[in-house]
Coordinates of C-alpha atoms in Angstrom, one line a residue:
X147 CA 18.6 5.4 6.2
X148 CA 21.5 7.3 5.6
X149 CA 23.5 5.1 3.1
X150 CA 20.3 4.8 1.4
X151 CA 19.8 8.7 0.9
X152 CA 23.6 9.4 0.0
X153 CA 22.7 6.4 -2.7
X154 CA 20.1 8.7 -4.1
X155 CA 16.9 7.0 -2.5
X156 CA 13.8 8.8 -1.4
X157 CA 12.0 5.9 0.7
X158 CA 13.1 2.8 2.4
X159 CA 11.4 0.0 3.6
X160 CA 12.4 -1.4 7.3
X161 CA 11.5 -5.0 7.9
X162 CA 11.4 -5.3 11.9
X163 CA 12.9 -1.5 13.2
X164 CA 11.9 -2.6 17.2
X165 CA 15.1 -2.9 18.2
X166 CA 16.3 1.1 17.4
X167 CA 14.2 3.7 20.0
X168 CA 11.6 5.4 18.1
X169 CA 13.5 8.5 18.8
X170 CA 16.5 7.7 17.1
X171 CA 14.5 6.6 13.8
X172 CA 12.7 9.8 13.6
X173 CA 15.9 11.8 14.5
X174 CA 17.3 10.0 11.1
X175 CA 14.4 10.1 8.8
X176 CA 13.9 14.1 9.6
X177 CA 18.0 14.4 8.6
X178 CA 17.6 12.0 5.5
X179 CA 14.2 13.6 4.3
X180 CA 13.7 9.5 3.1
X181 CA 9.8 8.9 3.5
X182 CA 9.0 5.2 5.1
X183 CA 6.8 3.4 3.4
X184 CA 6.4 -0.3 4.7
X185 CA 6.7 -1.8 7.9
X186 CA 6.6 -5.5 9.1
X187 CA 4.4 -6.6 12.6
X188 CA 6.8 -8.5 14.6
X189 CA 7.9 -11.9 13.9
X190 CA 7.1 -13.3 17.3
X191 CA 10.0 -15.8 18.8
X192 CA 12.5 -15.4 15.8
X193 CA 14.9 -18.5 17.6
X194 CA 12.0 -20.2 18.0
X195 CA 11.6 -20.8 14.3
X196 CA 8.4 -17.9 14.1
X197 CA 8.1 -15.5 11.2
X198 CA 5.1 -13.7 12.1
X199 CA 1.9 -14.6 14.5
X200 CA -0.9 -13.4 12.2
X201 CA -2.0 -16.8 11.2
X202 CA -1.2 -18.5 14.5
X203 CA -3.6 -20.5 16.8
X204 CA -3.8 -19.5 20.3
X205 CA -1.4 -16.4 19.9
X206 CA -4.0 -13.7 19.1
X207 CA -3.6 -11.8 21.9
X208 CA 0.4 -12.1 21.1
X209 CA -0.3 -10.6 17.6
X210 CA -2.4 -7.7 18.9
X211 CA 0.2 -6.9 20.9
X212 CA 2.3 -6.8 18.0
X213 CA 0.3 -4.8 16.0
X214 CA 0.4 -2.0 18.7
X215 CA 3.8 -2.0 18.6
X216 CA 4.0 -1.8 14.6
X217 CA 1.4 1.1 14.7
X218 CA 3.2 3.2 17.2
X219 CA 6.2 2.9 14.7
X220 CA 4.2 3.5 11.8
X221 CA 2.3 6.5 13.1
X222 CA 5.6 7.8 14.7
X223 CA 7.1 7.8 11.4
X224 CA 4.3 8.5 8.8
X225 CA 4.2 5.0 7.5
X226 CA 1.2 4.2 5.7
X227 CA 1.7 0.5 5.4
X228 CA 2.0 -2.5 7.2
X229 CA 2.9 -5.7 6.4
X230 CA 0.7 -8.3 8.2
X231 CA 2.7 -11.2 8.7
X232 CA 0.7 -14.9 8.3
X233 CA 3.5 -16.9 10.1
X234 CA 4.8 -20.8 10.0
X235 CA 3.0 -24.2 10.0
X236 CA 3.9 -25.0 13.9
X237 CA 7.3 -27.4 14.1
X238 CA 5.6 -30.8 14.4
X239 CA 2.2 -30.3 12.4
X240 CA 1.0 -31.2 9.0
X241 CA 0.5 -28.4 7.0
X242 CA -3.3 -30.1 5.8
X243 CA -4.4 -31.0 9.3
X244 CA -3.5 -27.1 10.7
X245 CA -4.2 -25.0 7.5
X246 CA -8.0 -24.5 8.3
X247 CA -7.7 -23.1 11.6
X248 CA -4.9 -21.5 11.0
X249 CA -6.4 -19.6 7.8
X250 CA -9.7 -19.1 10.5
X251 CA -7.1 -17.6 12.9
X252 CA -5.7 -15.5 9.9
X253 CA -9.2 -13.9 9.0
X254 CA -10.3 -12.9 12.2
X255 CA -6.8 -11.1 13.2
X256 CA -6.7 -9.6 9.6
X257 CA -10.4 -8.1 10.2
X258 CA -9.4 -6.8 13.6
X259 CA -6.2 -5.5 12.2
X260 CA -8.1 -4.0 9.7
X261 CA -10.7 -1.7 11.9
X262 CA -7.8 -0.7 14.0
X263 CA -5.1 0.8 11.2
X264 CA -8.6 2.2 9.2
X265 CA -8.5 4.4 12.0
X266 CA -5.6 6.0 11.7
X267 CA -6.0 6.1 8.0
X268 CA -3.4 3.1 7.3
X269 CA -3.0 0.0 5.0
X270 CA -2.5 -3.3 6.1
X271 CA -0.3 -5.8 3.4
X272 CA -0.4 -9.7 3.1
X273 CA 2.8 -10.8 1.1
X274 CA 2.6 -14.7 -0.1
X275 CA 6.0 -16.5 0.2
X276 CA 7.4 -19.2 -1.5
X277 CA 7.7 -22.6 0.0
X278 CA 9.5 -24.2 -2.4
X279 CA 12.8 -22.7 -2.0
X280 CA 12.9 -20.1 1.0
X281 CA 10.4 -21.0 3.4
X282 CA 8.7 -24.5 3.2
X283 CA 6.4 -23.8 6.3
X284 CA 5.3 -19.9 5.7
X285 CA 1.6 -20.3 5.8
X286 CA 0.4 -17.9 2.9
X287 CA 2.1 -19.0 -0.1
X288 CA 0.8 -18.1 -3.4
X289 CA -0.9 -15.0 -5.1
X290 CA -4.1 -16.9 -5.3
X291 CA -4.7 -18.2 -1.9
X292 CA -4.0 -14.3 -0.4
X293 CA -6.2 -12.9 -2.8
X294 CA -9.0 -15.3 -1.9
X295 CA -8.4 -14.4 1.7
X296 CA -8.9 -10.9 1.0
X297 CA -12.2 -11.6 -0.2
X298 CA -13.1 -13.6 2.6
X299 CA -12.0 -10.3 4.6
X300 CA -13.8 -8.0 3.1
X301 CA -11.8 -4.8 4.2
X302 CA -11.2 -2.3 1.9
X303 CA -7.9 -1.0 3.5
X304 CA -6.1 -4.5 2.9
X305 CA -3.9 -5.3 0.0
X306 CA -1.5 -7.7 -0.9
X307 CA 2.3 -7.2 -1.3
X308 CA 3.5 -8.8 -4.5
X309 CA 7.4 -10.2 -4.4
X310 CA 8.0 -11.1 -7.6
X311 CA 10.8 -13.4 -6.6
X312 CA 8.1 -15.5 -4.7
X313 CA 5.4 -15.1 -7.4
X314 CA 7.5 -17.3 -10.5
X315 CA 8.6 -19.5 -7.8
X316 CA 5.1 -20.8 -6.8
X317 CA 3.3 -20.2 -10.1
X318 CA 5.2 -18.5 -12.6
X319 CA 2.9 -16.9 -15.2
X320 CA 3.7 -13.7 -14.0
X321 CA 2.1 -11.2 -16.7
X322 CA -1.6 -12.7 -16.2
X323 CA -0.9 -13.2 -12.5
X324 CA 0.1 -9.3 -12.1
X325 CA -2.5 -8.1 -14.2
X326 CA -5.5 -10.2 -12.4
X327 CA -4.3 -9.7 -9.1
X328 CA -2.9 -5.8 -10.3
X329 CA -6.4 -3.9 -8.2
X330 CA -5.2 -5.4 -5.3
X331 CA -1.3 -4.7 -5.1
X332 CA -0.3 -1.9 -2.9
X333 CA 3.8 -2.3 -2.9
X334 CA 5.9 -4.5 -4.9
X335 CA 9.4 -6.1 -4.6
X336 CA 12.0 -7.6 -6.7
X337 CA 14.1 -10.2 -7.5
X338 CA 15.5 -12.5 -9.8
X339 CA 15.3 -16.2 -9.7
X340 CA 16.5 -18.5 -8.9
X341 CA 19.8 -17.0 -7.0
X342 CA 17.8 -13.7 -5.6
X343 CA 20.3 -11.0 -7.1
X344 CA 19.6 -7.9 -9.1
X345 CA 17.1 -7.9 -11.8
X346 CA 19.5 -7.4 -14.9
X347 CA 21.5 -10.6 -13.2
X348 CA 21.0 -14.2 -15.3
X349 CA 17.9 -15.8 -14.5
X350 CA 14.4 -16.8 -15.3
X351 CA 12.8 -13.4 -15.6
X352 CA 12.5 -10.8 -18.2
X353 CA 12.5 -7.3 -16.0
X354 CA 12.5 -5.6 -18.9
X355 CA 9.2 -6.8 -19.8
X356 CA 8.3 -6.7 -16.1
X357 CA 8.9 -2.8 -15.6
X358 CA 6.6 -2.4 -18.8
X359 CA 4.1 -4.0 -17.0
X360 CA 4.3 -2.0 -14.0
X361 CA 4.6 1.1 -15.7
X362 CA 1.3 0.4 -17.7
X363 CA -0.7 -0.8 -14.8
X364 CA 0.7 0.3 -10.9
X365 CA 1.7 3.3 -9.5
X366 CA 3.1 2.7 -6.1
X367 CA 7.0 2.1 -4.7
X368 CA 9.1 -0.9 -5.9
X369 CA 11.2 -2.4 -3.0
X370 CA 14.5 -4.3 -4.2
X371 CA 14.7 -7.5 -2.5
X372 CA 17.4 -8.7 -3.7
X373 CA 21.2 -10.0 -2.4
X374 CA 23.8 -8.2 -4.5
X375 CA 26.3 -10.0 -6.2
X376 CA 29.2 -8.0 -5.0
X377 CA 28.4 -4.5 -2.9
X378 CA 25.5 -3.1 -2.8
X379 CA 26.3 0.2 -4.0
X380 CA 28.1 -1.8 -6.9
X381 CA 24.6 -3.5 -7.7
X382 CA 22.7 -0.3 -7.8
X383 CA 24.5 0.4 -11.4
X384 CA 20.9 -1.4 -13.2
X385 CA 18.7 1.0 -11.6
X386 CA 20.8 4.2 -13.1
X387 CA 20.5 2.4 -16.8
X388 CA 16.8 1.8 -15.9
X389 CA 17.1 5.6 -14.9
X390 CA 18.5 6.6 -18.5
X391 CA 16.3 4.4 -20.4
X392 CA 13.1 5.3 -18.9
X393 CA 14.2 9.3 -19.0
X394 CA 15.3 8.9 -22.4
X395 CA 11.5 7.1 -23.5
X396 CA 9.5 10.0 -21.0
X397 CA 8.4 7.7 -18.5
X398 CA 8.7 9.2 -15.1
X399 CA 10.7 6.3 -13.5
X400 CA 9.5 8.0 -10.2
X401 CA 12.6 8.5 -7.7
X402 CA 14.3 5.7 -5.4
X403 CA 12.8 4.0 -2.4
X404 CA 15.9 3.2 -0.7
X405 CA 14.7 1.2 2.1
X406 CA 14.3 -1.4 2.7
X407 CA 14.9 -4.0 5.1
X408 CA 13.4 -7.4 5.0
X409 CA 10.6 -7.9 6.2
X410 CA 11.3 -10.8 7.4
X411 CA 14.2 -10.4 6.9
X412 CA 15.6 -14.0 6.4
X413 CA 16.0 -14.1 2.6
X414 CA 19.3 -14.2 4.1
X415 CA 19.0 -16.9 5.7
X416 CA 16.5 -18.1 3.4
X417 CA 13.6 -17.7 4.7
X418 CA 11.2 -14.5 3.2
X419 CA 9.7 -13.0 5.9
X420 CA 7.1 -11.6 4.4
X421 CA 7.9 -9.1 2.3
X422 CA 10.1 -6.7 3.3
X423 CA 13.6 -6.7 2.4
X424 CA 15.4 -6.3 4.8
X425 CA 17.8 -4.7 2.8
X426 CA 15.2 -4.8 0.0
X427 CA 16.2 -2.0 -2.3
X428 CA 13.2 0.0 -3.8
X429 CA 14.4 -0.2 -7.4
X430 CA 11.0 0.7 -9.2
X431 CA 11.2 3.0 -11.4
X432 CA 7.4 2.9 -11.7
X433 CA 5.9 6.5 -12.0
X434 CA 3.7 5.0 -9.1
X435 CA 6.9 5.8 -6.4
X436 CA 10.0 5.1 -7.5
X437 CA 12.2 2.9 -6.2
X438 CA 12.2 1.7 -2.8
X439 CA 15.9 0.9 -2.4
X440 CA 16.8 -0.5 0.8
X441 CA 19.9 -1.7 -0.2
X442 CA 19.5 -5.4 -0.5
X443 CA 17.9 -8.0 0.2
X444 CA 20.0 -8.8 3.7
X445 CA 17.2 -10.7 5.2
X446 CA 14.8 -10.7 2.4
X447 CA 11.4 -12.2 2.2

């Protein structure tokens, strides 16, 4: 928190902050003034291969355990998201013969989840990860099949997380998939592809284009999920020209989200944990919140 508000960041996002006392955390954000604004549940057994228990069979009572602990954090330090992690295809199982209990499993623990954080007046976030290149057994994996299990859900308070990175992976077609899926993003992260470094880095996506998108459309904080190229303070020289160009044109760019950590926090390691960087700067520049910067994508989902 604190390299993130001497970088000029006004939120972060912290992928799995469990292992730091609640204490401590609330002793920093109160010195920083940074404002939290995603957290991940717990990933379960992380060197047992799990990456989240939301979508697992026969761990339910595991995951509402979990989601205690997340809302204890979350209350504890006024964060009004978190991110609802689906989980792996178990070691040893076809992804076909498991995927339609494991998406029953999913809808159940996403309603109860649901009741319990519209309660305390919170969101709960599903975040589709690639299985092509960072993490061939997450469960949830494309824009469209967490969207359709929203529906199926039928809660108002629960959105979907939209990594960008992850979203021209699996589908590409970004513009129409941003704009049809747009009234149910609540927090967005970034990327480019295929190497997972800044957004003005070479690669297959027009951010340019992107941030006009964004800026038309969505109004919420922009996490940067990213792995810099060199230092992280080094890669945070895009977001200043965004800064200038944005100023220059009127557009409220909307402050810095320096938070993150992955959510998952293996983009590092290659897997995308669901969808918050661990390091994951907020770079947005979207009037909707700014930037989320997080510093990079350490452990990215």
């Amino acid at each position: 928190m604190y390299a993130a508000a001497a970088a000029g960041f006004r939120a972060v996002e912290a992928a799995w902050p469990y292992e730091e006392e609640l204490q401590e955390l609330q002793r920093a954000r109160e010195a920083t003034g940074l404002e939290l604004v995603l957290i991940n549940t717990p990933p379960g057994n992380l060197g047992a291969g799990e990456l989240g228990l939301g979508a697992a069979p026969g761990r339910q009572e595991e995951f509402r355990r979990g989601l205690e602990q997340a809302l204890d954090y979350a209350l504890g330090l006024g964060c009004k998201r978190i991110h609802l992690m689906a989980g792996r295809v178990p070691l040893g199982s076809e992804r076909e013969e498991v995927a339609p209990e494991m998406e029953r499993v999913f809808i159940h623990n996403l309603q109860y989840a649901a009741d319990l954080l519209s309660e305390k007046g919170l969101t709960g976030l599903i975040e589709p990860i690639n299985t092509r290149i960072t993490d061939p057994r997450y469960f949830l994996d494309s824009p469209h099949h967490a969207a359709a299990i929203l529906k199926r859900v039928g809660k108002p308070n629960l959105k979907l997380q939209m990594d960008v990175f992850h979203w021209q992976i699996m589908d590409g077609n970004l513009t129409q998939n941003m704009l049809k899926y747009m009234s149910l993003i609540d927090h967005v992260q970034v990327a480019q592809v295929p190497d997972r470094h800044e957004p003005d880095s070479c690669g297959e996506i027009n951010f340019l284009h992107v941030w006009d998108v964004l800026e038309q459309n969505y109004s919420g904080y922009i996490g940067l999920e990213y792995r810099p190229r060199g230092s992280t303070e080094e890669g945070l020289g895009w977001i200043r020209n965004y800064w200038s160009r944005t100023d220059s044109g009127g557009t409220d760019s909307g402050g810095t989200d320096s938070g993150g950590t992955d959510s998952g926090g293996t983009d590092s390691g290659g897997t995308d944990s669901g969808g918050t960087d661990s390091g994951g700067t907020d770079s947005g520049g979207t009037d909707s919140g700014g930037t989320d910067s997080g510093g990079t994508d350490s452990g990215g989902n």
